Amino acid sequence: MPRQPDDAYQELVSHLRQTELLSSCSALLGWDEQTYMPPGGAEHRANQLSLLSGMVHERATAPQVGALLDELGGSDLLAFPDSPAAVNVREARRDYSRAVKLPRKLVEELTRVASLAQQQWVAARKRSDFSLFYPWLDKMVALKREVAGAIGYGAGVPYDALLDEFEPGLTSAEVVRLFTPLRDALVELLSAIQGASRRPDRSLITRNYPVDAQRRFSQEAARQIGFNFDDGRLDETAHPFCSGIGPGDTRLTTRYDAHHFSGAFFGTLHESGHGIYDQGLNREAFGLPMGAAVSLGIHESQSRLWENFVGRSLGFWRHFYPGAQAAFPEALGDVSLEAFHGAINVVEPSFIRVEADEATYNLHILLRFELEQALIAGNLAPADVQSAWNETFTRYFGLTPPDDAQGCLQDIHWSCGLVGYFPTYCLGNMYAAQFFVAAQNDLGDLGAQFARGEFAALKHWLNDRIHRRGKQYRAQDLVKVVTGQSLSHTALVQHLRDKYSAIYGL
Amino acid sequence: MPRQPDDAYQELVSHLRQTELLSSCSALLGWDEQTYMPPGGAEHRANQLSLLSGMVHERATAPQVGALLDELGGSDLLAFPDSPAAVNVREARRDYSRAVKLPRKLVEELTRVASLAQQQWVAARKRSDFSLFYPWLDKMVALKREVAGAIGYGAGVPYDALLDEFEPGLTSAEVVRLFTPLRDALVELLSAIQGASRRPDRSLITRNYPVDAQRRFSQEAARQIGFNFDDGRLDETAHPFCSGIGPGDTRLTTRYDAHHFSGAFFGTLHESGHGIYDQGLNREAFGLPMGAAVSLGIHESQSRLWENFVGRSLGFWRHFYPGAQAAFPEALGDVSLEAFHGAINVVEPSFIRVEADEATYNLHILLRFELEQALIAGNLAPADVQSAWNETFTRYFGLTPPDDAQGCLQDIHWSCGLVGYFPTYCLGNMYAAQFFVAAQNDLGDLGAQFARGEFAALKHWLNDRIHRRGKQYRAQDLVKVVTGQSLSHTALVQHLRDKYSAIYGL
């Protein structure tokens, strides 16, 4: 019997699964590097990760994959574009055509440099000294420019080749089109807030919050909103993240500060949102596009949705506040629910992105988007990042970072080679706002559900509409399928206006 | 220019290093499996480890390796048998000839079953129910018999093929020849101890030892004897172990019981001894036989040396006891140094191997050696292990284990496929005794050094004589090179007689 398209498809599926299985070993090594690896292990770890990334790349670019994709060209299997087989082949084709453009040496070098640069970033951030990190940023930017050149790009914008890795199909021109009206609306809203007469007291969240109690309280909240700790865990790292190791193994991290409630708590909810997405993927499709997240922007929509639309809402705290008062009697014993809700929603220019309020957060992203575009275009030298950061920050926020740890060294991303990643955070906020409106329309008064400690309906809605679909739709199409509308800034702006009108009495 | 032997050697070296680098990724995944992996991750982990072991096996058995070894056949590079190149080639040849006998499918299946069986062992041990573990033991024994058949063996003893993996060149006949006089001497010594009129009070070590204080105290002791925490760490697991991930990354584990001082403390010293060996290997030779440990017996000699010859000596406690009294005032405030030293050296039949005293410990090994020989010979069915264990235990110790957790489920080894491994523990005791005598001869009164908190001279002596030599000599030869004599039971028996004569007034 001649070979059937179905055989080619099965062979492709098996190849993709094995590649992802190998790649998931790197994920565990990367997680360990940031959680438990002793400092002396850094060099060996870099060698391990470099070897694995090279092997993964070799598998991803194997001529066999190209041949299978060719063979599947006009197959009936792909007749329905939204069918699992068609989606898997479509995305495999995209990944393959990107991967073959990158020489294995470059991929290995990127991984090796990223692993070492991360260690240097940790050390530099600890001493708040950009000069310790700069040589590594320099290497990394050069490598990412090389990547952009190898991948290729339209419209003369090398940055677009990097952005496309995280948010497939999106260009920086489109990002600018989405971000510009958002920025204008935010500037207007911030101005209104600064002129408001009612002002919540932010100092409530910088009272004494014992770390052990924070650990218990955050973990319990993560559990209640739906993160499954049988299939995951929560650790502590310099920079919080979520890493999906594979089916049944999703790992979150956070960091605690005894004098800052919001950092760890909302950080944990944020990473839990990522984790709930990973745990909601179709396990049977592990290793295939149908079992993978759509894009980083959509991933971020899930984290921001749980962090902000759920976690910073009044309904959520109607349920959790008695427990918070019991856990932190010294800090919260004399604080009303409304005062606490105001405190966790104070809008105020601040230095650290991950601790920023929902409104100014987006400006932190605009700053990074601006700088990394310039870095990749070659208009900003890595050596000048510190001064460029401080100048741009002053322009956006009217403040100058007191040191590098609170300035250009605060984020791990560039050290890991994540350039073109930051815009997805702001996109995530926009997606989240639109999804949340659609969920409310379907599920009724979510605030009332949260107040009763009910989070399952929302979680299942997200599971069904987004998580279980894998990469069936590209991000821009998924938004339309789920919400009936193209992505825009309007739902986010409406959400912020409504929230801050209530809190600030605008 | 024609290709030179040196080129072939460099190619071999590079191949071996890469293979070990890949294998070290499995080491990290294995460590994580036992420390931090969430329960839901077990299946995916088994798949990851199985894939990696298959890839490592494929590299280890690549025809290219055979061709390089052939090419190096009569090369001048190998003129001096103790030279690094000759050693690397000799051991590479041994590893290759073993590896090519094992089909990849079998290697992958072994890894997959080991990973799942370990999880089942943890669950079975928790419930103290052998019936939960038996099906996995059955699978594992069948696989190990298949391995023995594939490797081949002399004298009609399949067990020897397994033993040879851990203690190259040793046969079970030779082990019996070494163990028999040891057993006879131990039986005589135990009888003398049981008739002694002076009896230390063992209950002192089962007083209240708060776990946090144990953690600090054990870790500090590990540090003081020479384990480098910049290049390693200490965690908690169901079964203590040491895992060398690679240069600069050596990981120990232990377990704490608030009512048993010795378990965690001597367990930590034991694993630190393994760790000090790993940290003492030649980093530049990572991935090569010259940068690897000689055998498991020699590895165990290092752990037992630090645990028993150092850690249970009076000199050691002259230095550490004041700190112990400060750390555990409730338990030790009213206890003299001599009484404490007696308590940690009580000789008494007991159920748990890793908590046994130095004398009866060896009987625990004899029992396991007997059972696993029978399992592999096909004279004992895995289903009958529980009853065979209990009967044999009664014969050796005059006691019957009250449950499986304290009986046949106490050790992780068989679940991981470590069959033929147990004898190396008893060999380790014998090697340790002989090394310690040699070290005393070279370094003078070690007890007096320990009493001053000085452990560096002994550590450096071990680094020079044993660790830095890698696999330059096979175990039996190394003993002769280092101590001037073949391995025998005499140094161990002398050590035990001296120690217990003092404590029990024999």
Short mmCIF file of N, CA, C and O in Angstrom, two decimals, chain A residues 18-22 24-26 28-29 31-32 35-45 47-49 51-52 55 59 104 229-233 235 245-251 283 286, chain B residues 18-22 24-26 28-29 31-32 35-45 47-49 51-52 55 59 104 229-233 235 245-251 283 286:
data_model
loop_
_atom_site.label_atom_id
_atom_site.label_comp_id
_atom_site.label_asym_id
_atom_site.label_seq_id
_atom_site.Cartn_x
_atom_site.Cartn_y
_atom_site.Cartn_z
N GLN A 18 8.22 14.54 20.54
CA GLN A 18 9.54 14.21 21.10
C GLN A 18 10.38 15.46 21.26
O GLN A 18 11.11 15.61 22.23
N THR A 19 10.27 16.34 20.27
CA THR A 19 11.04 17.59 20.35
C THR A 19 10.60 18.40 21.56
O THR A 19 11.43 18.93 22.30
N GLU A 20 9.31 18.48 21.77
CA GLU A 20 8.81 19.25 22.89
C GLU A 20 9.18 18.58 24.21
O GLU A 20 9.45 19.25 25.22
N LEU A 21 9.20 17.27 24.22
CA LEU A 21 9.60 16.53 25.42
C LEU A 21 11.04 16.88 25.78
O LEU A 21 11.36 17.14 26.95
N LEU A 22 11.89 16.92 24.78
CA LEU A 22 13.29 17.29 25.01
C LEU A 22 13.38 18.74 25.48
O LEU A 22 14.09 19.07 26.42
N SER A 24 11.21 20.36 27.05
CA SER A 24 10.69 20.50 28.42
C SER A 24 11.76 20.15 29.45
O SER A 24 11.65 20.56 30.61
N CYS A 25 12.78 19.41 29.06
CA CYS A 25 13.91 19.18 29.98
C CYS A 25 14.64 20.50 30.23
O CYS A 25 15.02 20.81 31.36
N SER A 26 14.80 21.28 29.17
CA SER A 26 15.39 22.62 29.34
C SER A 26 14.55 23.47 30.29
O SER A 26 15.09 24.24 31.07
N LEU A 28 12.83 22.59 32.81
CA LEU A 28 13.12 22.24 34.20
C LEU A 28 14.49 22.76 34.62
O LEU A 28 14.66 23.30 35.71
N LEU A 29 15.47 22.62 33.74
CA LEU A 29 16.81 23.13 34.06
C LEU A 29 16.78 24.65 34.25
O LEU A 29 17.48 25.18 35.10
N TRP A 31 14.13 26.42 35.25
CA TRP A 31 13.45 26.67 36.52
C TRP A 31 14.44 26.49 37.68
O TRP A 31 14.54 27.34 38.57
N ASP A 32 15.15 25.40 37.65
CA ASP A 32 16.09 25.09 38.73
C ASP A 32 17.17 26.16 38.83
O ASP A 32 17.60 26.54 39.92
N THR A 35 15.77 28.86 40.90
CA THR A 35 15.23 28.57 42.23
C THR A 35 16.29 27.99 43.16
O THR A 35 16.56 28.54 44.21
N TYR A 36 16.88 26.86 42.78
CA TYR A 36 17.68 26.12 43.74
C TYR A 36 19.12 25.88 43.35
O TYR A 36 19.92 25.42 44.16
N MET A 37 19.50 26.13 42.14
CA MET A 37 20.87 25.85 41.71
C MET A 37 21.88 26.61 42.56
O MET A 37 21.74 27.82 42.76
N PRO A 38 22.92 25.94 43.06
CA PRO A 38 23.96 26.68 43.79
C PRO A 38 24.74 27.57 42.82
O PRO A 38 24.83 27.25 41.64
N PRO A 39 25.30 28.68 43.32
CA PRO A 39 25.96 29.63 42.42
C PRO A 39 27.07 28.98 41.58
O PRO A 39 27.23 29.31 40.41
N GLY A 40 27.79 28.03 42.18
CA GLY A 40 28.89 27.38 41.45
C GLY A 40 28.44 26.59 40.23
O GLY A 40 29.26 26.25 39.38
N GLY A 41 27.14 26.32 40.13
CA GLY A 41 26.66 25.48 39.02
C GLY A 41 26.37 26.23 37.74
O GLY A 41 25.96 25.63 36.74
N ALA A 42 26.56 27.56 37.76
CA ALA A 42 26.11 28.39 36.64
C ALA A 42 26.74 27.99 35.30
O ALA A 42 26.05 27.88 34.29
N GLU A 43 28.04 27.77 35.31
CA GLU A 43 28.71 27.51 34.04
C GLU A 43 28.28 26.16 33.46
O GLU A 43 27.99 26.04 32.26
N HIS A 44 28.21 25.16 34.34
CA HIS A 44 27.77 23.84 33.87
C HIS A 44 26.33 23.91 33.36
O HIS A 44 26.00 23.30 32.33
N ARG A 45 25.51 24.67 34.04
CA ARG A 45 24.12 24.80 33.61
C ARG A 45 24.04 25.44 32.22
O ARG A 45 23.24 25.04 31.38
N ASN A 47 26.23 25.24 29.95
CA ASN A 47 26.64 24.22 28.98
C ASN A 47 25.51 23.22 28.72
O ASN A 47 25.28 22.80 27.58
N GLN A 48 24.82 22.83 29.78
CA GLN A 48 23.70 21.89 29.62
C GLN A 48 22.62 22.49 28.73
O GLN A 48 22.13 21.85 27.79
N LEU A 49 22.23 23.73 29.06
CA LEU A 49 21.14 24.36 28.32
C LEU A 49 21.53 24.60 26.87
O LEU A 49 20.70 24.48 25.96
N LEU A 51 23.62 22.80 25.11
CA LEU A 51 23.56 21.50 24.41
C LEU A 51 22.11 21.14 24.07
O LEU A 51 21.79 20.78 22.93
N LEU A 52 21.24 21.25 25.06
CA LEU A 52 19.83 20.89 24.80
C LEU A 52 19.21 21.78 23.74
O LEU A 52 18.49 21.30 22.85
N MET A 55 20.26 20.63 20.44
CA MET A 55 19.62 19.38 20.03
C MET A 55 18.16 19.62 19.64
O MET A 55 17.65 19.04 18.67
N ARG A 59 16.45 19.03 15.94
CA ARG A 59 15.21 18.29 15.69
C ARG A 59 14.18 19.17 14.99
O ARG A 59 13.45 18.72 14.11
N ARG A 104 22.33 26.54 13.97
CA ARG A 104 22.42 25.91 15.28
C ARG A 104 23.42 26.62 16.20
O ARG A 104 23.16 26.81 17.38
N PHE A 229 -2.42 22.57 43.07
CA PHE A 229 -1.10 22.33 43.64
C PHE A 229 -0.66 20.86 43.58
O PHE A 229 0.48 20.57 43.87
N ASP A 230 -1.57 19.96 43.23
CA ASP A 230 -1.10 18.59 42.97
C ASP A 230 -0.30 18.54 41.68
O ASP A 230 0.54 17.66 41.48
N ASP A 231 -0.61 19.48 40.81
CA ASP A 231 0.05 19.52 39.50
C ASP A 231 0.94 20.75 39.38
O ASP A 231 1.17 21.24 38.26
N GLY A 232 1.41 21.26 40.51
CA GLY A 232 2.24 22.44 40.43
C GLY A 232 2.79 22.83 41.78
O GLY A 232 2.53 22.17 42.78
N ARG A 233 3.56 23.91 41.80
CA ARG A 233 4.11 24.38 43.06
C ARG A 233 4.43 25.87 42.97
O ARG A 233 4.34 26.48 41.91
N ASP A 235 7.38 28.65 44.39
CA ASP A 235 8.67 28.87 45.04
C ASP A 235 9.01 30.36 45.04
O ASP A 235 8.22 31.17 44.62
N ILE A 245 6.38 22.96 32.96
CA ILE A 245 7.37 21.92 32.67
C ILE A 245 6.75 20.88 31.74
O ILE A 245 7.41 20.31 30.88
N GLY A 246 5.47 20.63 31.94
CA GLY A 246 4.77 19.65 31.11
C GLY A 246 3.45 19.31 31.79
O GLY A 246 3.12 19.87 32.83
N PRO A 247 2.69 18.40 31.19
CA PRO A 247 1.40 18.02 31.78
C PRO A 247 1.61 17.60 33.24
O PRO A 247 2.49 16.80 33.54
N GLY A 248 0.81 18.19 34.12
CA GLY A 248 0.90 17.82 35.54
C GLY A 248 2.00 18.50 36.29
O GLY A 248 2.24 18.19 37.46
N ASP A 249 2.69 19.44 35.66
CA ASP A 249 3.83 20.06 36.34
C ASP A 249 4.00 21.51 35.89
O ASP A 249 4.69 21.81 34.92
N THR A 250 3.35 22.40 36.63
CA THR A 250 3.38 23.83 36.32
C THR A 250 3.92 24.56 37.54
O THR A 250 3.40 24.39 38.64
N ARG A 251 4.93 25.36 37.37
CA ARG A 251 5.61 25.95 38.53
C ARG A 251 5.58 27.47 38.53
O ARG A 251 5.93 28.11 37.55
N ARG A 283 -4.05 18.16 27.71
CA ARG A 283 -2.89 17.30 27.99
C ARG A 283 -2.61 16.32 26.88
O ARG A 283 -1.47 15.97 26.62
N PHE A 286 -0.26 17.49 24.26
CA PHE A 286 1.05 17.98 24.69
C PHE A 286 2.07 17.85 23.56
O PHE A 286 2.15 16.80 22.90
N GLN B 18 30.33 15.35 25.76
CA GLN B 18 28.98 15.74 25.36
C GLN B 18 27.96 14.74 25.90
O GLN B 18 26.87 15.11 26.32
N THR B 19 28.33 13.47 25.85
CA THR B 19 27.42 12.44 26.34
C THR B 19 27.17 12.63 27.84
O THR B 19 26.04 12.55 28.32
N GLU B 20 28.23 12.90 28.57
CA GLU B 20 28.09 13.08 30.01
C GLU B 20 27.31 14.36 30.31
O GLU B 20 26.54 14.42 31.27
N LEU B 21 27.51 15.37 29.47
CA LEU B 21 26.76 16.62 29.66
C LEU B 21 25.26 16.35 29.51
O LEU B 21 24.44 16.81 30.32
N LEU B 22 24.91 15.57 28.51
CA LEU B 22 23.50 15.22 28.32
C LEU B 22 23.01 14.37 29.49
O LEU B 22 21.92 14.59 30.04
N SER B 24 24.04 14.45 32.45
CA SER B 24 23.92 15.27 33.67
C SER B 24 22.58 16.01 33.70
O SER B 24 22.13 16.43 34.76
N CYS B 25 21.94 16.18 32.55
CA CYS B 25 20.58 16.75 32.54
C CYS B 25 19.62 15.77 33.22
O CYS B 25 18.74 16.18 34.00
N SER B 26 19.79 14.50 32.96
CA SER B 26 18.98 13.49 33.65
C SER B 26 19.22 13.54 35.15
O SER B 26 18.30 13.34 35.93
N LEU B 28 19.85 16.05 36.99
CA LEU B 28 19.07 17.15 37.58
C LEU B 28 17.59 16.78 37.61
O LEU B 28 16.90 17.01 38.61
N LEU B 29 17.09 16.19 36.53
CA LEU B 29 15.68 15.79 36.50
C LEU B 29 15.39 14.75 37.59
O LEU B 29 14.32 14.77 38.20
N TRP B 31 17.08 14.42 40.44
CA TRP B 31 17.13 15.12 41.74
C TRP B 31 15.79 15.82 41.99
O TRP B 31 15.21 15.71 43.07
N ASP B 32 15.33 16.53 40.98
CA ASP B 32 14.07 17.28 41.12
C ASP B 32 12.90 16.34 41.40
O ASP B 32 12.00 16.67 42.18
N THR B 35 12.88 15.78 45.02
CA THR B 35 12.86 16.91 45.95
C THR B 35 11.62 17.78 45.78
O THR B 35 10.86 17.96 46.72
N TYR B 36 11.42 18.33 44.59
CA TYR B 36 10.41 19.37 44.44
C TYR B 36 9.31 19.08 43.43
O TYR B 36 8.33 19.81 43.37
N MET B 37 9.45 18.07 42.62
CA MET B 37 8.44 17.81 41.59
C MET B 37 7.06 17.58 42.21
O MET B 37 6.93 16.80 43.14
N PRO B 38 6.03 18.26 41.70
CA PRO B 38 4.69 17.98 42.21
C PRO B 38 4.26 16.57 41.80
O PRO B 38 4.71 16.07 40.77
N PRO B 39 3.38 15.94 42.59
CA PRO B 39 3.00 14.55 42.29
C PRO B 39 2.46 14.37 40.87
O PRO B 39 2.76 13.36 40.23
N GLY B 40 1.72 15.35 40.39
CA GLY B 40 1.14 15.22 39.05
C GLY B 40 2.16 15.15 37.92
O GLY B 40 1.83 14.77 36.80
N GLY B 41 3.42 15.51 38.24
CA GLY B 41 4.43 15.54 37.18
C GLY B 41 5.11 14.21 36.91
O GLY B 41 5.96 14.12 36.02
N ALA B 42 4.71 13.17 37.66
CA ALA B 42 5.45 11.90 37.60
C ALA B 42 5.50 11.29 36.20
O ALA B 42 6.55 10.85 35.74
N GLU B 43 4.37 11.26 35.55
CA GLU B 43 4.35 10.59 34.27
C GLU B 43 5.19 11.33 33.22
O GLU B 43 5.96 10.72 32.48
N HIS B 44 5.02 12.64 33.22
CA HIS B 44 5.81 13.43 32.26
C HIS B 44 7.30 13.27 32.56
O HIS B 44 8.13 13.15 31.63
N ARG B 45 7.65 13.26 33.83
CA ARG B 45 9.06 13.10 34.20
C ARG B 45 9.61 11.77 33.71
O ARG B 45 10.74 11.68 33.22
N ASN B 47 8.62 10.17 31.17
CA ASN B 47 8.82 10.29 29.72
C ASN B 47 10.09 11.06 29.38
O ASN B 47 10.83 10.71 28.46
N GLN B 48 10.32 12.14 30.14
CA GLN B 48 11.54 12.93 29.90
C GLN B 48 12.79 12.09 30.14
O GLN B 48 13.71 12.07 29.32
N LEU B 49 12.80 11.40 31.29
CA LEU B 49 14.00 10.62 31.64
C LEU B 49 14.22 9.48 30.67
O LEU B 49 15.36 9.14 30.34
N LEU B 51 13.35 9.45 27.50
CA LEU B 51 13.90 10.02 26.26
C LEU B 51 15.39 10.29 26.41
O LEU B 51 16.20 9.91 25.57
N LEU B 52 15.76 10.96 27.51
CA LEU B 52 17.17 11.31 27.69
C LEU B 52 18.03 10.06 27.80
O LEU B 52 19.12 9.99 27.22
N MET B 55 18.65 8.73 24.45
CA MET B 55 19.59 9.54 23.67
C MET B 55 21.02 9.34 24.17
O MET B 55 21.97 9.27 23.37
N ARG B 59 24.17 7.77 22.05
CA ARG B 59 25.50 8.38 21.93
C ARG B 59 26.58 7.42 22.44
O ARG B 59 27.66 7.34 21.89
N ARG B 104 18.56 -0.17 22.94
CA ARG B 104 18.02 1.12 23.38
C ARG B 104 16.64 0.97 24.03
O ARG B 104 16.33 1.61 25.03
N PHE B 229 29.24 24.76 50.15
CA PHE B 229 27.85 25.10 49.84
C PHE B 229 27.72 26.13 48.70
O PHE B 229 26.61 26.35 48.23
N ASP B 230 28.81 26.74 48.28
CA ASP B 230 28.73 27.57 47.08
C ASP B 230 28.56 26.68 45.85
O ASP B 230 28.02 27.10 44.83
N ASP B 231 29.05 25.48 45.98
CA ASP B 231 29.00 24.52 44.87
C ASP B 231 28.06 23.36 45.18
O ASP B 231 28.24 22.25 44.65
N GLY B 232 27.10 23.60 46.03
CA GLY B 232 26.21 22.50 46.37
C GLY B 232 25.10 22.94 47.30
O GLY B 232 25.00 24.12 47.66
N ARG B 233 24.22 22.03 47.67
CA ARG B 233 23.12 22.35 48.57
C ARG B 233 22.65 21.11 49.30
O ARG B 233 23.08 19.99 49.00
N ASP B 235 19.00 19.38 50.73
CA ASP B 235 17.53 19.42 50.76
C ASP B 235 16.98 18.23 51.52
O ASP B 235 17.74 17.45 52.09
N ILE B 245 25.52 16.85 39.99
CA ILE B 245 24.91 17.31 38.74
C ILE B 245 26.01 17.63 37.74
O ILE B 245 25.86 17.42 36.54
N GLY B 246 27.13 18.14 38.25
CA GLY B 246 28.24 18.51 37.38
C GLY B 246 29.20 19.37 38.16
O GLY B 246 28.97 19.65 39.35
N PRO B 247 30.26 19.84 37.52
CA PRO B 247 31.21 20.69 38.22
C PRO B 247 30.51 21.88 38.86
O PRO B 247 29.71 22.55 38.20
N GLY B 248 30.77 22.10 40.13
CA GLY B 248 30.17 23.24 40.82
C GLY B 248 28.75 23.00 41.29
O GLY B 248 28.10 23.93 41.76
N ASP B 249 28.25 21.80 41.15
CA ASP B 249 26.85 21.56 41.51
C ASP B 249 26.65 20.14 42.05
O ASP B 249 26.41 19.20 41.28
N THR B 250 26.78 20.01 43.36
CA THR B 250 26.66 18.72 44.02
C THR B 250 25.56 18.82 45.08
O THR B 250 25.58 19.72 45.91
N ARG B 251 24.59 17.94 45.01
CA ARG B 251 23.42 18.11 45.87
C ARG B 251 23.22 16.95 46.84
O ARG B 251 23.20 15.79 46.43
N ARG B 283 37.77 18.88 37.87
CA ARG B 283 36.75 19.55 37.04
C ARG B 283 37.12 19.57 35.57
O ARG B 283 36.25 19.52 34.70
N PHE B 286 35.91 16.70 33.59
CA PHE B 286 34.49 16.38 33.63
C PHE B 286 34.08 15.62 32.36
O PHE B 286 34.44 15.99 31.26
#
